[in-house]
Coordinates of C-alpha atoms and ligand atoms in Angstrom, one line a residue:
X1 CA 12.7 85.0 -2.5
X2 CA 15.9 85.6 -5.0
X3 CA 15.3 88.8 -6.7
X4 CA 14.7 87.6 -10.5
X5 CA 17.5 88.5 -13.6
X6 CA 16.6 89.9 -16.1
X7 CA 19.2 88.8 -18.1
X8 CA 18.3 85.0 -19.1
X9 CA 21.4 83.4 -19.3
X10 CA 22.2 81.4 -22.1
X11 CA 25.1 79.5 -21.9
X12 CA 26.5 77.4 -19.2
X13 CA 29.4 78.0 -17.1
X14 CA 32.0 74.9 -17.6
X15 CA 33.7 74.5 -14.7
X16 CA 32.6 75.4 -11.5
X17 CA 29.9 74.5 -9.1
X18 CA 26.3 73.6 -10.2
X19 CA 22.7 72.8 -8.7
X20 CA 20.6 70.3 -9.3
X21 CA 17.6 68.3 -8.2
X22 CA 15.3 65.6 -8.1
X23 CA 11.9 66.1 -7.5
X24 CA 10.0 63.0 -6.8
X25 CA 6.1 63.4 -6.3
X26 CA 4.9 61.2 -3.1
X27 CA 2.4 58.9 -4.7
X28 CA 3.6 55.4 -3.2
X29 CA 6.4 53.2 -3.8
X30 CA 9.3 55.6 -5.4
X31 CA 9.8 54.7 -8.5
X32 CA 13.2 53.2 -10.1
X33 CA 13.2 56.5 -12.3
X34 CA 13.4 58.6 -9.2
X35 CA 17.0 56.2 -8.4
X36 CA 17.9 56.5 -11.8
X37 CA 17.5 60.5 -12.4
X38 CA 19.0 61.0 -8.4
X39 CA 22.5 58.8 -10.2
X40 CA 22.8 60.9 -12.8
X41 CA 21.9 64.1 -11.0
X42 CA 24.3 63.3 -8.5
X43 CA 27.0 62.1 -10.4
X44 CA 27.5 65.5 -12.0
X45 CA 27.2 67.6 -9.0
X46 CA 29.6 65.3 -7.0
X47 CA 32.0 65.9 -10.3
X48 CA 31.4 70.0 -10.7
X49 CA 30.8 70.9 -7.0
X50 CA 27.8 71.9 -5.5
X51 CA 24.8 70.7 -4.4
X52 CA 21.8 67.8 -5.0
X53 CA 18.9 69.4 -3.5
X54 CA 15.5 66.8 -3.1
X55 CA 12.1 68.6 -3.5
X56 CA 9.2 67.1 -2.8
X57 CA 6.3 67.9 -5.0
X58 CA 3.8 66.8 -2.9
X59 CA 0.8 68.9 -4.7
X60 CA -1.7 66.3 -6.0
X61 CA -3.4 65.6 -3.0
X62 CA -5.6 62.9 -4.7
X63 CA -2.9 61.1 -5.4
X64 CA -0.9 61.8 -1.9
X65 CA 0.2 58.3 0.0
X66 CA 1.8 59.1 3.8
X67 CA 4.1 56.7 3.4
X68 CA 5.7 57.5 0.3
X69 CA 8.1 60.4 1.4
X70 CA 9.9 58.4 4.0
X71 CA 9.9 55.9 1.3
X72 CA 11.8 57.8 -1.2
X73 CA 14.3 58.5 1.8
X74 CA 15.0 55.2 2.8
X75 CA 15.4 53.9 -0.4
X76 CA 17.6 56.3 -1.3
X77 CA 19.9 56.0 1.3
X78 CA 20.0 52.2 1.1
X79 CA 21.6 52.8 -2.5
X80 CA 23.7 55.8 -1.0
X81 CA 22.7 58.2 -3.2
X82 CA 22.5 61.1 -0.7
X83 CA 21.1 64.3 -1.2
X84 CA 22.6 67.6 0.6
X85 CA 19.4 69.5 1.1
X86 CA 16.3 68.3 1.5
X87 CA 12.8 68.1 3.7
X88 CA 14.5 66.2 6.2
X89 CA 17.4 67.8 6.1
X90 CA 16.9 71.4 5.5
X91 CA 19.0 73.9 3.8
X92 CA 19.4 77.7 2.5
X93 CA 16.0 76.9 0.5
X94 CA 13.9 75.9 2.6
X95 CA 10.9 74.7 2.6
X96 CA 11.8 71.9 0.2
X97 CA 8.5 70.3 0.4
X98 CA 5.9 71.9 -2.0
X99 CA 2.6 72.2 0.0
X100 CA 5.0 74.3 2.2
X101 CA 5.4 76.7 -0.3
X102 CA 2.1 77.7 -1.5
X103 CA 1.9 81.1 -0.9
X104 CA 5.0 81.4 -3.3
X105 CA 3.7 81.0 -6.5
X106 CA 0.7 83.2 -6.8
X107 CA 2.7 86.4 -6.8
X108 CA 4.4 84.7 -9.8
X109 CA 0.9 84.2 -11.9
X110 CA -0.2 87.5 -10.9
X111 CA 2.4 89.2 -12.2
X112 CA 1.9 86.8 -15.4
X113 CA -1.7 88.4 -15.2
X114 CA -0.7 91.9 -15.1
X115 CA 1.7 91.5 -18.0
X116 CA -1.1 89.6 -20.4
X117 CA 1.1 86.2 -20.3
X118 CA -1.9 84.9 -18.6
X119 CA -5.7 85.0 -18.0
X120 CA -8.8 83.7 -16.3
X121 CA -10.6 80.9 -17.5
X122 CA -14.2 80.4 -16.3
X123 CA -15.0 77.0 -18.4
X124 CA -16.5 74.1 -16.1
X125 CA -15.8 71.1 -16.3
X126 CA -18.4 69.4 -18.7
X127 CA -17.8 72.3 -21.3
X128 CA -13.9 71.7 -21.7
X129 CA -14.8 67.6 -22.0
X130 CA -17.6 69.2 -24.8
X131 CA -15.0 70.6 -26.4
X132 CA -12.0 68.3 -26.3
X133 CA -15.1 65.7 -27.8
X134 CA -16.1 68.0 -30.5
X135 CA -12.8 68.4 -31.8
X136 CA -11.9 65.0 -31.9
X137 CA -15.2 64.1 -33.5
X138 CA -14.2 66.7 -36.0
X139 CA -10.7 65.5 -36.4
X140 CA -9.0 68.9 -35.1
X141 CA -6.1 69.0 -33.1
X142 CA -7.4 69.2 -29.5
X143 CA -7.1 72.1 -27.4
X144 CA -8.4 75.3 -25.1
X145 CA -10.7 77.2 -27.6
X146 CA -9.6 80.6 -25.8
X147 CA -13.3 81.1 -25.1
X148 CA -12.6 83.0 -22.0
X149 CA -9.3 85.1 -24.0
X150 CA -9.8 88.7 -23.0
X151 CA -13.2 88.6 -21.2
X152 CA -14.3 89.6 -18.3
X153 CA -16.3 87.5 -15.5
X154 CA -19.2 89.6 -16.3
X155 CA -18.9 88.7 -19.6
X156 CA -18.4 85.3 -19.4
X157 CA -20.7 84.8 -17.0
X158 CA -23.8 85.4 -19.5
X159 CA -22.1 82.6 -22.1
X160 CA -22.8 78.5 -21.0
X161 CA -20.2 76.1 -18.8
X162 CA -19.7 79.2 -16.7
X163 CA -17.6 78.0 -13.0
X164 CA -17.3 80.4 -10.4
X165 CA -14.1 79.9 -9.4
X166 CA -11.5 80.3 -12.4
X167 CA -8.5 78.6 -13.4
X168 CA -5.4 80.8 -14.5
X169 CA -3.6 79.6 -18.1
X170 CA -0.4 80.6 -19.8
X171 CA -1.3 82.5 -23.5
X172 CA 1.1 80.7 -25.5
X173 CA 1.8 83.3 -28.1
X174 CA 1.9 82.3 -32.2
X175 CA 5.5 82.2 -32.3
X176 CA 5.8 80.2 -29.7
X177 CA 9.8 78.9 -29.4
X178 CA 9.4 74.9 -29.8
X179 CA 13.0 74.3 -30.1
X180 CA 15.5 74.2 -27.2
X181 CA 18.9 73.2 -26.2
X182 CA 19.2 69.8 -24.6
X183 CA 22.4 69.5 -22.5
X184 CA 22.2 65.7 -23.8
X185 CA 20.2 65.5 -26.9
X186 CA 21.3 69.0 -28.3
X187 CA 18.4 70.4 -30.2
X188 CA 15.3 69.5 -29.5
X189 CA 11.8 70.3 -31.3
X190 CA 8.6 70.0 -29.1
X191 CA 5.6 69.8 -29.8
X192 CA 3.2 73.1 -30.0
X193 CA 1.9 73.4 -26.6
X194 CA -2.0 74.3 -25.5
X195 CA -2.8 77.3 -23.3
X196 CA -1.4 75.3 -19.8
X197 CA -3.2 75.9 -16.9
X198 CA -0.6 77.3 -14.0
X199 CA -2.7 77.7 -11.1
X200 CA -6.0 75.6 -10.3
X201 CA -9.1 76.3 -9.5
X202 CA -8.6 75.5 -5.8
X203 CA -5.2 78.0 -6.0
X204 CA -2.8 75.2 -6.1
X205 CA -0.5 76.0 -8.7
X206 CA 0.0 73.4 -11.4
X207 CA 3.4 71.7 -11.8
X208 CA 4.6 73.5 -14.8
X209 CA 4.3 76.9 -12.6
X210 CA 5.1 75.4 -9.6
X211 CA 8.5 73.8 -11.0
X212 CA 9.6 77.0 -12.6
X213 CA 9.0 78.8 -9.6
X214 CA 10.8 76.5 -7.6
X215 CA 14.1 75.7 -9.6
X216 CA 14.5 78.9 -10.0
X217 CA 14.3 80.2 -5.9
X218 CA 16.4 77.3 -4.7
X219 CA 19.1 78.4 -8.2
X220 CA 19.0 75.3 -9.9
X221 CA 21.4 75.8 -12.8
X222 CA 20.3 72.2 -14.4
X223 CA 17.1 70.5 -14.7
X224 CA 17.7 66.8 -15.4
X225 CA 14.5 65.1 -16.0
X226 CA 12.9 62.0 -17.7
X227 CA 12.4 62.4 -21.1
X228 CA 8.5 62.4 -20.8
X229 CA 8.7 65.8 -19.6
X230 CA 10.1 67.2 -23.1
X231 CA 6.6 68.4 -24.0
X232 CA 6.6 70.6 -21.4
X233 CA 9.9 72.5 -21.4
X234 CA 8.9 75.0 -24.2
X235 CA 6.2 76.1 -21.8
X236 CA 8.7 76.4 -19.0
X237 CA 11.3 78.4 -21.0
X238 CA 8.0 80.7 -21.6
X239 CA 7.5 81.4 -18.5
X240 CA 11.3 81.9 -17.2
X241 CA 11.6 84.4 -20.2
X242 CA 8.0 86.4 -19.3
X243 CA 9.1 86.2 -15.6
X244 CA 12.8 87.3 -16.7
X245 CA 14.3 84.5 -14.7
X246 CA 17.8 82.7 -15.3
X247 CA 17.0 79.7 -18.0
X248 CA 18.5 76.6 -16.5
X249 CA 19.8 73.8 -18.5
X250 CA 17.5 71.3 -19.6
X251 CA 19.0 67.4 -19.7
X252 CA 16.3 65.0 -20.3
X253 CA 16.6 61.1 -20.0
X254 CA 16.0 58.7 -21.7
X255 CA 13.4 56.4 -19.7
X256 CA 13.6 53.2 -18.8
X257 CA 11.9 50.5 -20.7
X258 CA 11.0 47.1 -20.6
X259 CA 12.2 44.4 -22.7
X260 CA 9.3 45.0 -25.1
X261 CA 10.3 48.6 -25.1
X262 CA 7.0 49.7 -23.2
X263 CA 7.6 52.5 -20.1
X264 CA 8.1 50.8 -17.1
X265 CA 5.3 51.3 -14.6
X266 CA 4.0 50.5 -11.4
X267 CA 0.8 49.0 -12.3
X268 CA 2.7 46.8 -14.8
X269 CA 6.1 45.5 -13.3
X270 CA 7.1 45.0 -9.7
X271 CA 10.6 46.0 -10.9
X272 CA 9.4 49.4 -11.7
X273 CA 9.1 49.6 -7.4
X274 CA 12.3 50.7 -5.5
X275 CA 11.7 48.5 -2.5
X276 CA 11.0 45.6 -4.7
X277 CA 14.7 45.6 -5.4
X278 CA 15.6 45.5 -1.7
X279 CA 13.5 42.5 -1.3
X280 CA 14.8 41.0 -3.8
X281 CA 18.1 40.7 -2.4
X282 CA 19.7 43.0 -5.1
X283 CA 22.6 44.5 -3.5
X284 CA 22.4 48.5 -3.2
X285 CA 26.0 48.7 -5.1
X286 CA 25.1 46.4 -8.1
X287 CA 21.8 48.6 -8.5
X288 CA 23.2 51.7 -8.6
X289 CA 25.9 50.2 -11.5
X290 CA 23.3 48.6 -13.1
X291 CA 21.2 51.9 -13.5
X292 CA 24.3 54.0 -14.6
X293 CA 24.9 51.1 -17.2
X294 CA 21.9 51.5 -18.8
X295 CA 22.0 55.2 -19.3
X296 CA 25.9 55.8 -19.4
X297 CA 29.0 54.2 -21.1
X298 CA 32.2 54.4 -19.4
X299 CA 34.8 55.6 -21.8
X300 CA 36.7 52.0 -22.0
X301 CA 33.5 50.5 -22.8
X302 CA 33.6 48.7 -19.3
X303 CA 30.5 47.4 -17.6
X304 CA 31.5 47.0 -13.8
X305 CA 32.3 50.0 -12.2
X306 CA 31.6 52.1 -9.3
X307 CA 30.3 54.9 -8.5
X308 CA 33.1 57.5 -7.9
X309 CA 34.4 55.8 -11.0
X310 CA 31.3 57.1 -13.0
X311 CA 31.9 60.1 -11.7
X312 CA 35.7 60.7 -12.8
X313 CA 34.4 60.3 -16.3
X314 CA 31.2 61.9 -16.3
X315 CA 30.5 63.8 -19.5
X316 CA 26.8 64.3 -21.0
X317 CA 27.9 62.7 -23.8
X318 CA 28.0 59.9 -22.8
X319 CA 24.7 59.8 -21.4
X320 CA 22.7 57.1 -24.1
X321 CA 19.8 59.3 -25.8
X322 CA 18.0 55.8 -27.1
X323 CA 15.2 54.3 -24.2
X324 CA 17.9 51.6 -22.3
X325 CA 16.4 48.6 -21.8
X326 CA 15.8 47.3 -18.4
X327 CA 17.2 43.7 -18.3
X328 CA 16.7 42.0 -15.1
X329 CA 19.2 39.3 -16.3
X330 CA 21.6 41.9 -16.9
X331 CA 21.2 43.2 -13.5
X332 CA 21.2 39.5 -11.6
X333 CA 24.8 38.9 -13.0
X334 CA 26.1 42.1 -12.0
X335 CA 24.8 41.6 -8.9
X336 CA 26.2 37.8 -8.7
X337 CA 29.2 39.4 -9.6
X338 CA 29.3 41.9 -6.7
X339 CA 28.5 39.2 -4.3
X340 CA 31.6 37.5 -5.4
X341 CA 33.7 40.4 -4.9
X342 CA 31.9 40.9 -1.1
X343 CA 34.1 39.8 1.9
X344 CA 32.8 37.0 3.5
X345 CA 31.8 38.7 6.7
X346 CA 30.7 41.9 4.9
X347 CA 28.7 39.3 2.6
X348 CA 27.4 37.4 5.8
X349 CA 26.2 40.7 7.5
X350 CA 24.2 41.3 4.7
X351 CA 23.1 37.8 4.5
X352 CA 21.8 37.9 7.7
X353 CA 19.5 41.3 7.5
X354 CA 18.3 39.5 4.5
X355 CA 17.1 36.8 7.0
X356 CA 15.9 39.3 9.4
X357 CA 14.1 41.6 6.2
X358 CA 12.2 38.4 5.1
X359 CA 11.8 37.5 8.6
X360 CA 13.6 33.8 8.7
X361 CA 15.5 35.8 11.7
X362 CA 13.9 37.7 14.4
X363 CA 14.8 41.3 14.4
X364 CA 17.6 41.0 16.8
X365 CA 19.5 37.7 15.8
X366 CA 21.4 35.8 18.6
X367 CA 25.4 35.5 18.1
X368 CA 24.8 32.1 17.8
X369 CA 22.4 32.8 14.7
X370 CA 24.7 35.4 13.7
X371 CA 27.6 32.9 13.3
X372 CA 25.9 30.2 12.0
X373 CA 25.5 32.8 9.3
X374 CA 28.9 34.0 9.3
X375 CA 30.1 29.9 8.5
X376 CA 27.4 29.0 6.1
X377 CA 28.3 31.9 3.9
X378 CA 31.5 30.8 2.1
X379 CA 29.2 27.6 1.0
X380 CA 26.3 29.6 -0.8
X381 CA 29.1 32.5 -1.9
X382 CA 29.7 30.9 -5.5
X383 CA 26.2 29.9 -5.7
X384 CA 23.9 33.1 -5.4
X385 CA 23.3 35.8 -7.8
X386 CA 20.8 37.8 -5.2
X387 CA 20.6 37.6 -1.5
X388 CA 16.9 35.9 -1.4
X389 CA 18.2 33.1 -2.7
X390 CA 20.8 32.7 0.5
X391 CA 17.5 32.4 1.9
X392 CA 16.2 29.2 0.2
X393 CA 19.4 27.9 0.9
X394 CA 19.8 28.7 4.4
X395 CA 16.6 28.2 5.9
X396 CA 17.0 25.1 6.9
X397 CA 19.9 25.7 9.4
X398 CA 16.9 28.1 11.4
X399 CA 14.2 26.1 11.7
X400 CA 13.5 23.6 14.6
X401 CA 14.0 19.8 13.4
X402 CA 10.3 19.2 13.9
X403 CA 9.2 22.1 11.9
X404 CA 11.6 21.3 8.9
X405 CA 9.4 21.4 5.4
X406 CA 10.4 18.7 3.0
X407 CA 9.7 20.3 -0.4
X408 CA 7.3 18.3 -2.9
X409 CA 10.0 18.1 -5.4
X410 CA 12.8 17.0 -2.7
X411 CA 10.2 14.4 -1.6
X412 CA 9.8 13.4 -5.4
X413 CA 13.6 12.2 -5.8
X414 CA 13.2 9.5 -2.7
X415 CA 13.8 6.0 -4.1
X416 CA 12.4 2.6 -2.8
X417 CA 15.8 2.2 -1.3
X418 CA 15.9 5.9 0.4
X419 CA 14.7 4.3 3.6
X420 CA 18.1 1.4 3.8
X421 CA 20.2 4.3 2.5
X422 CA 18.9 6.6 6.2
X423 CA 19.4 3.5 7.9
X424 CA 22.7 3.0 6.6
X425 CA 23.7 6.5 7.5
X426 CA 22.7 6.7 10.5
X427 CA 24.4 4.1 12.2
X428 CA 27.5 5.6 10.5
X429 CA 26.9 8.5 11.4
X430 CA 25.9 7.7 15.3
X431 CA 29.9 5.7 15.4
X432 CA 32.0 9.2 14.3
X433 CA 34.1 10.7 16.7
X434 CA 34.1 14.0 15.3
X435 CA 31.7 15.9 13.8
X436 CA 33.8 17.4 11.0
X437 CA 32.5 17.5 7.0
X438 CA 35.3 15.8 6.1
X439 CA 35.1 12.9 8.5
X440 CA 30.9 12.9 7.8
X441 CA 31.8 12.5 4.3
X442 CA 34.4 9.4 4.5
X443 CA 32.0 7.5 7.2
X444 CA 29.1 8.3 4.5
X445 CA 31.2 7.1 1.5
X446 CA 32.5 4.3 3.4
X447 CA 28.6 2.9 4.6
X448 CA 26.6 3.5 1.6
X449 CA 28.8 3.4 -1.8
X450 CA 31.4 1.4 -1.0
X451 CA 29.1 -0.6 1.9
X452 CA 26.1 -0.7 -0.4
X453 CA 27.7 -0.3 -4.2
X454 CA 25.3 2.5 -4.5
X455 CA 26.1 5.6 -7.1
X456 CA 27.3 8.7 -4.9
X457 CA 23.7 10.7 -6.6
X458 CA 21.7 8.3 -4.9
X459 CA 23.8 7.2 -1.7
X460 CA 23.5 11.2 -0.6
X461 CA 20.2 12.2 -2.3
X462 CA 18.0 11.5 0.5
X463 CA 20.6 12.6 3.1
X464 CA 19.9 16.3 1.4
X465 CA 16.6 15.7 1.5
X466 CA 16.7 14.7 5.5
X467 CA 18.9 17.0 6.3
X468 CA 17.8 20.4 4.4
X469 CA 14.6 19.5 3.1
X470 CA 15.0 20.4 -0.1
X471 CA 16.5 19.4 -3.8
X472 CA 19.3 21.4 -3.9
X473 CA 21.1 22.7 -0.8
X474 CA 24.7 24.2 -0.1
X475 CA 27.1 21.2 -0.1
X476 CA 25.8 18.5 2.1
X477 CA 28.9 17.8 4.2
X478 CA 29.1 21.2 5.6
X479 CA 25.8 22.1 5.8
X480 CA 25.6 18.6 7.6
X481 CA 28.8 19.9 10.1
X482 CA 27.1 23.3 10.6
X483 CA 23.7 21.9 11.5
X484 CA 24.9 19.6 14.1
X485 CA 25.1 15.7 15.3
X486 CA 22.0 16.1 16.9
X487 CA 20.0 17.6 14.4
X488 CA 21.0 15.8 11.5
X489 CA 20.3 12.7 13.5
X490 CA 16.8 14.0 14.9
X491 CA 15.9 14.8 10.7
X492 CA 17.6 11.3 9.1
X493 CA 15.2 9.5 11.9
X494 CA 12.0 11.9 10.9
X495 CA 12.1 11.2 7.1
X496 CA 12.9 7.6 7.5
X497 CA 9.7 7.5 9.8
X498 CA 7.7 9.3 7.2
X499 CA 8.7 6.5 5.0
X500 CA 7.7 3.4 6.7
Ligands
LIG601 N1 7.3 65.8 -9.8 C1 7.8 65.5 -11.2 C2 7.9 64.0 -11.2 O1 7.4 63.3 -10.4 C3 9.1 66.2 -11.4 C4 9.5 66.4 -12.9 C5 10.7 67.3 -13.0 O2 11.8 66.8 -12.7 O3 10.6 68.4 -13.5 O4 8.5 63.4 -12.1

């Protein structure tokens, strides 16, 4: 354990190297806000020096999901936010996992104890819900009654809603300090806190002990948090001061919110899900600019920009104070944007684990798969905003012809005159030479509008259709040169069956 200061320390160094951390709880799918506070965390260490440290505060075992930590890791490194000490990864603070640590913190509340910070609270159950009822029936602000304030068990024993086994709770003193220093919103007022509890009956400590006691033994210098924890840091400056710990820096975020300005949850909106964005087809680069845009400005007012560029400017100032708005629109054009700016094969690989992700690919795709990729990419380039959509596009070119879907609203367009139009097209397309999209295109204009007057909309309509099964497709020429004679063949003879 670091031997405590007594000396809090008040101000901040300004240059030199700093500590901070995230501290996601493993309770399922991480959430976006654990991505968004890792950006800004790690934006600042990678400008100061130092080190982003990842705790996992893995305490609420109701809520525990297995899953969920590896979770947090993947996602994490898929948007290349990467943390230097962790779990997984160790470090000089090890354990970083918090069920690891728990016979850390009760040397912390019985010191608490000794001093009179803290006492034992007996009260079951039912007689705090009593309570809490009574004084909202009576209008008062709710709150522990300090019925077990300086008593012994004994004592307590003899008085109703006695439980054996007692909590421990902070005794927040009438002058408590409710205003703090907020490394982004400068000074803050919170609201008077109750008498927390800090270690539970089952001698798990609760998070406000726990998180003091860890930030301050792995020396975090700045605790950079969402905003909904502002309540709470009066009680955690308590307890530094009581403990005579080294007060870190408080920066707290402003959350995320939906268009209608409500918190973003998990319940509510898949978006609020980190792996929803992989899915998605978001690109891990766009993400990470999206979620500095909505909590940072760059000093020239810019909205593209990388990472490293963020971090040349960095400056709390800058950080927005006002809930940003989460706006998926937002995000789909930066991210159309970015795919734009991809290399074609560095846009195909990705393209292609898309396929594999959302399993139009097997896990291990063939070269030939691979190149088929690798071709059809410059055709959907222009046309995508997020990588699922490659797949709607692209699906066709891996299916079998006889397993080819014709979409209800593809089959919707066919005209009486689709089935003399396939016709048509097929025997030109049976006389070509060579299979090139250029010379497909010429034998195609050449049969059906000039052969058959028809407009160039309907002359190729149901050639889409055939050939991709769908509406709207990649341009038809080279999607019909990538598919192949054969196939194309094989699909104009199946729809024209299907049509009599
Ligand atoms: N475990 C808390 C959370 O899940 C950490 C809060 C903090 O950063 O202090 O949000």
């Amino acid at each position: 354990m670091t031997e405590p200061v007594t000396e809090p320390v008040s101000e901040p160094a300004a240059t030199g190297p700093v500590r901070l951390r995230v501290a996601p709880s493993p309770t399922g799918d991480p959430h976006v806000g654990t991505a968004y506070m890792s950006l800004f965390n790690l934006a600042f260490v990678r400008q100061r020096g130092g080190a982003f440290v990842l705790r996992i505060e893995d305490t609420d075992r109701a809520r525990y999901r297995d899953d969920s930590e590896a979770q947090i890791y993947d996602t994490l490194t898929w948007l290349g936010l990467a943390w230097d000490e962790g779990p997984d990864r160790g470090g000089p603070y090890a354990p970083y996992r918090q069920s690891e640590r728990l016979d850390r913190y009760r040397p912390y509340a019985d010191r608490l104890l000794a001093d009179g910070h803290a006492y034992h609270c007996w009260c079951s159950a039912e007689r705090l819900a009593q309570m809490r009822e009574a004084q909202q029936k009576a209008k008062q602000p709710t709150g522990y009654d300090r019925l077990c304030l300086g008593k012994s068990r004994e004592q307590r024993a003899e008085l109703p809603g006695f439980s054996d086994t007692p909590v421990v709770r902070m005794l927040i003193p009438d002058d408590v300090p409710l205003v703090f220093e907020d490394v982004i919103r400068g000074e803050v007022r919170a609201p008077r806190p109750d008498d927390q509890v800090i270690m539970k009956a089952d001698g798990f400590p609760t998070y406000h002990l726990a998180v003091v006691v860890d930030d301050h033994e792995m020396a975090i210098t700045h605790v950079v948090r969402g905003e909904e924890w502002i309540s709470s840091t009066p009680k955690h400056v308590l307890l530094y001061r009581w403990l005579g710990l080294p007060v870190p820096f408080f920066a707290h975020m402003p959350l995320l919110r939906n268009t209608d300005r409500s918190k973003i949850s998990k319940r509510k909106n898949p978006a609020a899900r980190l792996t929803w964005f992989r899915e998605q087809g978001y690109l891990p680069e766009a993400l990470r600019n999206f979620l500095a845009l909505v909590g940072y400005s760059m000093p020239d007012g810019r909205e593209v920009f990388s990472f490293e560029e963020m971090v040349d400017s960095f400056d709390w100032k800058r950080v927005n104070t006002v809930g940003p708005v989460f706006d998926l629109d937002k995000l789909g054009w930066l991210n159309g944007q970015y795919i734009r700016a991809l290399g074609s094969d560095d846009l195909a690989g990705r393209i292609a684990d898309h396929l594999v992700l959302t399993g139009v690919l097997p896990a291990e795709p063939t070269a030939a798969q691979q190149d088929l990729v690798q071709q059809a990419t410059p055709l959907v380039q222009e046309r995508m905003q997020l990588l699922s959509e490659a797949e709607g596009m692209l699906a066709f070119l891996f299916v079998a012809d006889a397993d080819l879907q014709v979409s209800e609203d593809a089959a919707a367009t066919l005209k009486a005159d689709a089935a003399g139009v396939l016709d048509a097209a097929r025997s030109a397309l049976q006389a070509l030479p060579d299979w090139r999209a250029g010379d497909i295109e010429a034998a195609l204009r050449a049969a059906l509008v000039d052969g058959m007057g028809l407009k160039p909309k309907l002359a190729f309509g149901p050639l889409r259709v055939a050939v991709t099964g769908r509406r709207i497709s990649p341009p038809l020429f080279e999607s019909m040169q990538l598919l192949g004679r054969a196939s194309c063949l094989a699909r104009i003879a199946m729809l024209r069956s299907r049509l009599g």
